[in-house]
CSV table of C-alpha atoms and ligand atoms in Angstrom, one decimal:
chain,number,residue,atom,x,y,z
B,1,MET,CA,0.0,0.0,0.0
B,2,ASN,CA,1.2,3.5,-0.8
B,3,ALA,CA,2.2,5.7,2.2
B,4,PRO,CA,-0.5,8.4,2.9
B,5,LEU,CA,0.2,11.8,1.4
B,6,PRO,CA,1.4,14.3,3.9
B,7,ARG,CA,-1.0,17.1,4.9
B,8,PRO,CA,-1.0,20.1,2.6
B,9,LEU,CA,0.6,23.3,3.7
B,10,ILE,CA,-2.1,25.6,5.1
B,11,ASP,CA,-1.2,28.8,7.0
B,12,ARG,CA,-2.7,30.6,10.0
B,13,PHE,CA,-5.1,32.5,7.7
B,14,ASN,CA,-6.4,29.3,6.1
B,15,ARG,CA,-4.5,29.9,2.8
B,16,ARG,CA,-3.3,26.8,1.1
B,17,ILE,CA,0.3,27.2,-0.2
B,18,SER,CA,0.4,25.7,-3.7
B,19,TYR,CA,2.9,27.8,-5.5
B,20,LEU,CA,6.7,28.2,-5.2
B,21,ARG,CA,8.7,30.9,-6.9
B,22,LEU,CA,12.2,29.6,-7.2
B,23,SER,CA,15.0,32.1,-7.8
B,24,VAL,CA,18.0,30.4,-9.5
B,25,THR,CA,20.2,33.5,-9.5
B,26,ASP,CA,20.0,37.0,-8.2
B,27,ARG,CA,22.1,38.3,-11.1
B,28,CYS,CA,20.6,40.0,-14.2
B,29,ASP,CA,21.9,41.3,-17.5
B,30,LEU,CA,19.6,44.3,-17.2
B,31,ARG,CA,19.4,47.1,-14.7
B,32,CYS,CA,15.7,48.0,-14.8
B,33,SER,CA,15.2,51.3,-13.1
B,34,TYR,CA,12.7,49.8,-10.5
B,35,CYS,CA,14.8,46.8,-9.7
B,36,ILE,CA,18.6,46.4,-9.4
B,37,PRO,CA,20.4,49.7,-8.8
B,38,GLN,CA,23.2,50.8,-11.2
B,39,GLY,CA,26.5,49.8,-9.8
B,40,PHE,CA,25.0,47.2,-7.5
B,41,LYS,CA,27.6,44.7,-6.4
B,42,ASP,CA,26.0,42.9,-3.4
B,43,PHE,CA,25.2,39.6,-5.2
B,44,GLU,CA,25.3,36.2,-3.6
B,45,GLU,CA,28.6,34.3,-3.7
B,46,PRO,CA,28.4,31.2,-5.9
B,47,GLU,CA,29.2,28.9,-3.0
B,48,HIS,CA,25.9,30.2,-1.4
B,49,TRP,CA,23.8,29.3,-4.4
B,50,LEU,CA,21.7,26.2,-3.9
B,51,THR,CA,23.0,23.5,-6.2
B,52,PHE,CA,20.7,21.7,-8.6
B,53,ASP,CA,20.7,18.7,-6.2
B,54,GLU,CA,19.6,20.9,-3.3
B,55,ILE,CA,17.0,22.7,-5.4
B,56,GLU,CA,15.6,19.4,-6.7
B,57,ARG,CA,15.4,18.1,-3.1
B,58,VAL,CA,13.5,21.1,-1.8
B,59,VAL,CA,11.1,21.1,-4.8
B,60,ARG,CA,10.5,17.3,-4.4
B,61,LEU,CA,9.5,18.0,-0.7
B,62,PHE,CA,7.3,20.9,-1.7
B,63,GLY,CA,5.7,18.7,-4.4
B,64,LEU,CA,4.9,16.1,-1.7
B,65,LEU,CA,3.3,18.8,0.4
B,66,GLY,CA,0.9,19.8,-2.4
B,67,VAL,CA,2.9,22.6,-4.0
B,68,GLY,CA,2.2,21.7,-7.6
B,69,ARG,CA,3.2,24.9,-9.3
B,70,VAL,CA,6.8,26.1,-9.6
B,71,ARG,CA,8.1,29.1,-11.4
B,72,LEU,CA,11.8,29.6,-12.2
B,73,THR,CA,12.7,33.2,-11.7
B,74,GLY,CA,15.5,35.5,-10.5
B,75,GLY,CA,17.4,37.8,-11.2
B,76,GLU,CA,17.4,36.6,-14.8
B,77,PRO,CA,17.1,32.8,-14.7
B,78,LEU,CA,18.6,32.3,-18.1
B,79,LEU,CA,21.9,33.4,-16.7
B,80,ARG,CA,22.1,30.3,-14.6
B,81,LYS,CA,24.1,27.7,-16.5
B,82,ASP,CA,22.3,24.6,-17.7
B,83,LEU,CA,18.8,25.9,-16.6
B,84,ALA,CA,17.1,23.6,-19.1
B,85,GLN,CA,18.8,20.7,-17.4
B,86,LEU,CA,17.4,21.8,-14.0
B,87,ALA,CA,13.9,22.3,-15.6
B,88,GLY,CA,14.0,18.8,-16.9
B,89,ARG,CA,14.8,17.5,-13.4
B,90,LEU,CA,12.0,19.5,-11.7
B,91,SER,CA,9.3,19.0,-14.3
B,92,VAL,CA,9.2,15.2,-13.7
B,93,LEU,CA,9.0,15.3,-9.9
B,94,PRO,CA,5.9,13.8,-8.3
B,95,GLY,CA,3.2,16.4,-7.7
B,96,ILE,CA,4.8,19.1,-9.9
B,97,GLU,CA,2.0,19.8,-12.3
B,98,ASP,CA,3.1,23.1,-13.7
B,99,LEU,CA,6.6,24.4,-14.3
B,100,SER,CA,6.8,28.0,-15.7
B,101,LEU,CA,9.5,30.6,-16.2
B,102,SER,CA,9.8,34.4,-15.8
B,103,THR,CA,12.4,35.9,-18.0
B,104,ASN,CA,13.5,39.2,-19.6
B,105,ALA,CA,13.9,37.2,-22.8
B,106,THR,CA,17.2,38.8,-23.9
B,107,GLN,CA,18.6,35.2,-24.3
B,108,LEU,CA,15.4,33.3,-24.9
B,109,ASP,CA,16.0,32.8,-28.6
B,110,ARG,CA,18.9,30.5,-27.8
B,111,HIS,CA,17.1,28.6,-25.0
B,112,ALA,CA,13.4,28.4,-25.9
B,113,THR,CA,13.4,25.0,-27.6
B,114,ALA,CA,15.4,23.3,-24.9
B,115,LEU,CA,13.3,24.8,-22.1
B,116,HIS,CA,10.1,23.7,-23.8
B,117,ALA,CA,11.4,20.2,-24.3
B,118,ALA,CA,12.4,20.1,-20.6
B,119,GLY,CA,8.9,20.7,-19.5
B,120,VAL,CA,8.5,24.4,-19.1
B,121,LYS,CA,5.2,25.2,-20.8
B,122,ARG,CA,4.3,28.7,-19.7
B,123,LEU,CA,6.3,31.9,-19.9
B,124,ASN,CA,6.1,35.3,-18.4
B,125,ILE,CA,8.3,37.9,-20.2
B,126,SER,CA,9.1,41.3,-18.9
B,127,LEU,CA,8.8,44.2,-21.4
B,128,ASP,CA,8.0,47.7,-20.4
B,129,SER,CA,7.8,49.4,-23.8
B,130,LEU,CA,7.9,48.8,-27.5
B,131,LYS,CA,10.0,51.9,-28.1
B,132,ARG,CA,13.7,51.1,-28.3
B,133,ASP,CA,14.8,54.2,-26.6
B,134,CYS,CA,12.4,53.8,-23.7
B,135,VAL,CA,13.4,50.1,-23.2
B,136,THR,CA,17.1,51.3,-23.2
B,137,ARG,CA,16.3,54.0,-20.6
B,138,VAL,CA,14.3,51.7,-18.4
B,139,SER,CA,16.4,48.5,-18.7
B,140,GLY,CA,19.8,50.1,-18.9
B,141,ARG,CA,20.6,48.3,-22.1
B,142,ASP,CA,19.6,48.4,-25.8
B,143,SER,CA,17.7,45.2,-25.3
B,144,LEU,CA,14.5,45.5,-27.4
B,145,PRO,CA,15.8,43.7,-30.5
B,146,ALA,CA,17.0,40.7,-28.5
B,147,VAL,CA,13.7,40.6,-26.6
B,148,MET,CA,11.7,40.6,-29.8
B,149,ALA,CA,13.8,37.7,-31.1
B,150,GLY,CA,13.1,35.9,-27.8
B,151,LEU,CA,9.3,36.5,-28.3
B,152,ASP,CA,9.5,35.0,-31.8
B,153,ALA,CA,11.4,32.0,-30.5
B,154,ALA,CA,9.0,31.5,-27.6
B,155,GLN,CA,6.0,31.3,-30.0
B,156,ALA,CA,7.9,29.1,-32.4
B,157,ALA,CA,8.8,26.7,-29.6
B,158,GLY,CA,5.1,26.3,-28.6
B,159,PHE,CA,4.9,28.0,-25.2
B,160,ALA,CA,1.3,28.8,-24.2
B,161,PRO,CA,0.3,31.0,-22.7
B,162,ILE,CA,2.9,33.7,-23.1
B,163,LYS,CA,2.3,36.6,-20.8
B,164,LEU,CA,4.0,40.0,-21.2
B,165,ASN,CA,4.6,41.8,-17.9
B,166,MET,CA,4.8,45.6,-18.1
B,167,VAL,CA,5.5,47.6,-14.9
B,168,VAL,CA,3.6,50.9,-15.4
B,169,MET,CA,5.5,54.0,-14.5
B,170,GLN,CA,3.9,57.4,-14.5
B,171,GLY,CA,5.6,59.7,-17.1
B,172,VAL,CA,7.9,56.9,-18.2
B,173,ASN,CA,5.8,54.4,-20.2
B,174,ASP,CA,2.2,55.1,-19.2
B,175,GLY,CA,1.7,56.7,-22.6
B,176,GLU,CA,2.5,53.4,-24.3
B,177,ILE,CA,0.0,51.1,-22.7
B,178,GLU,CA,-2.5,51.2,-25.5
B,179,ALA,CA,0.2,50.4,-28.1
B,180,MET,CA,1.4,47.5,-25.9
B,181,ALA,CA,-2.1,46.2,-25.5
B,182,ALA,CA,-2.8,46.3,-29.3
B,183,PHE,CA,0.5,44.6,-29.9
B,184,CYS,CA,-0.2,41.8,-27.4
B,185,LEU,CA,-3.8,41.3,-28.6
B,186,ALA,CA,-2.6,41.1,-32.2
B,187,ARG,CA,0.2,38.6,-31.4
B,188,GLY,CA,-1.7,36.4,-29.1
B,189,PHE,CA,0.2,37.4,-25.9
B,190,THR,CA,-1.6,38.2,-22.6
B,191,LEU,CA,-0.5,41.6,-21.4
B,192,ARG,CA,-0.3,42.1,-17.6
B,193,LEU,CA,0.1,45.5,-16.3
B,194,ILE,CA,1.8,45.7,-12.9
B,195,GLU,CA,1.9,48.4,-10.2
B,196,ALA,CA,5.5,49.2,-9.1
B,197,MET,CA,6.2,48.0,-5.6
B,198,PRO,CA,8.3,49.8,-3.1
B,199,MET,CA,11.1,47.2,-2.8
B,200,GLY,CA,14.4,48.9,-2.2
B,201,ASP,CA,15.1,52.5,-3.1
B,202,THR,CA,14.7,51.7,-6.8
B,203,GLY,CA,11.2,50.3,-6.3
B,204,ARG,CA,10.2,53.3,-4.2
B,205,ASN,CA,11.4,55.7,-6.9
B,206,ALA,CA,9.6,53.9,-9.7
B,207,HIS,CA,7.0,56.5,-10.5
B,208,TYR,CA,4.1,54.3,-9.1
B,209,LEU,CA,0.8,54.7,-10.9
B,210,PRO,CA,-2.4,53.1,-9.6
B,211,LEU,CA,-3.9,51.1,-12.4
B,212,ASP,CA,-7.7,51.8,-12.0
B,213,GLY,CA,-7.6,54.7,-14.4
B,214,VAL,CA,-5.5,52.7,-16.8
B,215,ARG,CA,-8.0,49.9,-16.7
B,216,ASP,CA,-10.9,52.3,-17.4
B,217,GLN,CA,-9.0,53.6,-20.4
B,218,LEU,CA,-8.4,50.1,-21.8
B,219,VAL,CA,-11.9,49.0,-21.2
B,220,ALA,CA,-13.2,52.0,-23.2
B,221,ARG,CA,-10.6,51.6,-26.0
B,222,PHE,CA,-11.0,47.8,-26.5
B,223,GLY,CA,-14.5,47.1,-25.1
B,224,LEU,CA,-13.1,44.8,-22.5
B,225,ILE,CA,-15.4,42.9,-20.1
B,226,PRO,CA,-14.4,41.2,-16.8
B,227,GLN,CA,-13.3,37.7,-17.4
B,228,ALA,CA,-15.5,35.2,-15.5
B,229,LEU,CA,-13.0,32.4,-15.1
B,230,GLU,CA,-9.9,32.7,-13.0
B,231,MET,CA,-6.8,32.3,-15.1
B,232,GLY,CA,-3.3,31.4,-13.8
B,233,GLY,CA,-4.0,31.0,-10.1
B,234,GLY,CA,-2.2,34.2,-9.4
B,235,PRO,CA,-3.0,37.7,-8.3
B,236,ALA,CA,-3.9,39.2,-11.8
B,237,ARG,CA,-7.5,40.2,-12.4
B,238,TYR,CA,-8.3,39.6,-16.1
B,239,TRP,CA,-10.5,41.5,-18.5
B,240,GLN,CA,-11.2,40.1,-22.0
B,241,LEU,CA,-12.3,41.1,-25.4
B,242,PRO,CA,-16.1,40.5,-25.9
B,243,ASP,CA,-15.5,37.6,-28.2
B,244,GLY,CA,-13.0,36.0,-25.8
B,245,SER,CA,-10.1,36.2,-28.3
B,246,GLY,CA,-7.7,38.0,-26.0
B,247,ASN,CA,-7.3,39.3,-22.5
B,248,ILE,CA,-5.4,41.7,-20.3
B,249,GLY,CA,-4.5,41.3,-16.7
B,250,PHE,CA,-4.0,43.9,-13.9
B,251,ILE,CA,-1.8,43.2,-11.0
B,252,THR,CA,-2.5,45.8,-8.3
B,253,PRO,CA,-0.5,45.0,-5.1
B,254,ILE,CA,-0.7,48.6,-4.0
B,255,SER,CA,-4.1,50.0,-5.0
B,256,GLN,CA,-6.0,46.8,-4.3
B,257,HIS,CA,-3.9,44.2,-2.6
B,258,PHE,CA,-4.7,40.5,-2.9
B,259,CYS,CA,-3.0,39.0,0.2
B,260,ALA,CA,-6.2,37.2,1.3
B,261,THR,CA,-5.7,34.7,-1.5
B,262,CYS,CA,-1.9,34.6,-1.5
B,263,ASN,CA,-0.9,31.0,-2.2
B,264,ARG,CA,2.8,31.4,-2.7
B,265,VAL,CA,6.3,31.4,-1.1
B,266,ARG,CA,9.6,32.3,-2.6
B,267,LEU,CA,13.0,30.6,-2.4
B,268,ALA,CA,15.9,32.9,-3.0
B,269,VAL,CA,19.1,31.6,-4.7
B,270,ASP,CA,20.9,31.3,-1.3
B,271,GLY,CA,18.2,29.0,0.1
B,272,THR,CA,16.3,31.6,2.1
B,273,LEU,CA,12.6,30.9,2.0
B,274,TYR,CA,10.6,34.2,2.0
B,275,LEU,CA,7.1,33.9,3.2
B,276,CYS,CA,5.9,37.3,1.9
B,277,LEU,CA,7.3,39.6,-0.8
B,278,GLY,CA,6.6,42.6,1.5
B,279,GLN,CA,7.7,41.3,4.9
B,280,GLU,CA,10.8,39.9,6.5
B,281,GLU,CA,9.6,36.5,7.8
B,282,LYS,CA,11.9,33.8,6.4
B,283,LEU,CA,13.5,30.5,6.9
B,284,ALA,CA,17.2,29.8,6.1
B,285,LEU,CA,17.0,26.4,4.4
B,286,ARG,CA,20.7,26.2,3.3
B,287,PRO,CA,22.1,25.4,6.7
B,288,LEU,CA,19.6,22.6,7.1
B,289,LEU,CA,20.3,21.2,3.6
B,290,ARG,CA,24.1,21.4,4.2
B,291,GLY,CA,23.9,20.3,7.8
B,292,GLY,CA,22.5,16.8,7.1
B,293,ALA,CA,18.8,17.4,7.9
B,294,SER,CA,16.6,14.5,7.0
B,295,ASP,CA,13.5,14.8,4.8
B,296,THR,CA,11.3,14.6,7.9
B,297,GLU,CA,13.3,17.4,9.5
B,298,LEU,CA,13.1,19.5,6.4
B,299,ILE,CA,9.3,19.0,6.1
B,300,ALA,CA,8.9,20.0,9.8
B,301,ALA,CA,10.9,23.1,9.1
B,302,LEU,CA,8.8,24.0,6.1
B,303,ARG,CA,5.6,23.5,8.1
B,304,ASP,CA,7.0,25.8,10.9
B,305,ALA,CA,7.9,28.4,8.3
B,306,ILE,CA,4.4,28.4,6.8
B,307,GLU,CA,3.1,29.2,10.3
B,308,LEU,CA,5.1,32.5,10.0
B,309,LYS,CA,3.5,33.6,6.8
B,310,PRO,CA,2.3,37.1,7.5
B,311,GLU,CA,-1.3,38.1,6.8
B,312,ARG,CA,-0.4,40.8,4.3
B,313,HIS,CA,2.2,43.2,3.1
B,314,GLU,CA,2.4,46.8,4.2
B,315,PHE,CA,3.6,48.4,1.1
B,316,ARG,CA,1.2,51.3,1.6
B,317,GLU,CA,1.5,51.7,5.3
B,318,GLN,CA,5.2,51.2,5.5
B,319,PRO,CA,6.7,51.8,2.0
B,320,GLY,CA,10.2,52.1,3.5
B,321,LYS,CA,10.2,48.7,5.1
B,322,ILE,CA,11.6,46.4,2.5
B,323,ILE,CA,15.2,47.1,1.7
B,324,ARG,CA,15.8,44.0,-0.5
B,325,ILE,CA,15.2,44.4,-4.2
B,326,MET,CA,12.9,42.2,-6.2
B,327,ALA,CA,15.8,40.4,-7.9
B,328,HIS,CA,17.1,39.3,-4.5
B,329,THR,CA,13.8,37.8,-3.4
B,330,GLY,CA,12.9,36.2,-6.7
B,331,GLY,CA,10.2,38.3,-8.4
V,1,SAM,N1,14.4,38.6,-15.0
V,1,SAM,C1,13.1,37.9,-15.0
V,1,SAM,C2,12.0,38.8,-15.6
V,1,SAM,O1,12.4,39.9,-16.1
V,1,SAM,O2,10.9,38.5,-15.6
V,1,SAM,C3,12.6,37.5,-13.6
V,1,SAM,C4,12.8,38.3,-12.4
V,1,SAM,S1,12.1,39.9,-12.4
V,1,SAM,C5,12.7,40.5,-10.9
V,1,SAM,C6,10.4,39.5,-12.2
V,1,SAM,C7,9.4,40.6,-12.4
V,1,SAM,O3,9.5,41.5,-11.3
V,1,SAM,C8,9.6,41.4,-13.7
V,1,SAM,O4,8.4,41.4,-14.4
V,1,SAM,C9,9.9,42.8,-13.2
V,1,SAM,O5,9.4,43.8,-14.1
V,1,SAM,C10,9.2,42.8,-11.8
V,1,SAM,N2,9.7,43.8,-10.9
V,1,SAM,C11,11.0,44.0,-10.4
V,1,SAM,N3,11.0,45.0,-9.5
V,1,SAM,C12,9.7,45.4,-9.4
V,1,SAM,C13,9.1,46.4,-8.6
V,1,SAM,N4,9.8,47.2,-7.7
V,1,SAM,N5,7.7,46.5,-8.7
V,1,SAM,C14,7.0,45.8,-9.5
V,1,SAM,N6,7.6,44.8,-10.3
V,1,SAM,C15,8.9,44.7,-10.2
């Protein structure tokens, strides 16, 4: 007879944890104005990075505990050598039903086919503008041509859905939202507009714009209607074209937070498990992994950590609280 499955992870607020965001590096080839500061040097030492064996072990345990969705992220995950090999190891683990990737797509044209073959089926791609000079200003590099090649390669490789994440910044790219929406609807991408979060000084100085006005503008322009079915199991609220042929998501952590339905935890590249993007509660897993902890001890530690998951972030009430940048936590 098979052993009974362990109890799922449920926190103090009755939220079931079903989603792990896994940062495979805190490094990035871009310097987006709201994320890694120019000249930033405080990256994790390679000896602190969880190895593929350690990552696989942690994901296997999460899979046993009912965490069926895993997203590879960073930093820029494609900078981690042999990422497709890791993806192939994770996608076949028991209980892992959905392996996805967040990327800036600057190197995606070289990796798309291998990642898809390794079991990554869904992609989120960051792109804040379709204007080359604006992308260069925001991302710190003339990256638009490479990203466009990455988008083409992603579609050719068969990823579905492909979501484009655009951080909306007042006076920076808010004039380009309609063009981005039209581009995504025409190409079959799902656009997701994101409110800038006050993570680190870069995040706090990101020209935050609440998205309600933007949503009203897009509803009027494209005749969008609220989408009845939840999509993606995440925080985005989706609106769709009347004939259902396309949709746009809005992620509003500041103007309308969604903490009551938060189902996720984040594992940083150094093995720190963060229980909330906007709070400090965490568990250092690396010392346990490297100190000989058994699977039973690790599972107990994960359960204890879930007990620490805060009710909500305080980005509005305490915008100065979170010093770490998104790339450190695993955005
Ligand atoms: N490099 C990958 C990418 O570009 O998708 C994965 C990591 S990146 C940190 C993940 C997402 O976080 C990106 O969509 C990025 O735009 C977003 N992000 C970074 N800092 C942010 C902030 N302060 N507020 C809102 N979103 C942020």
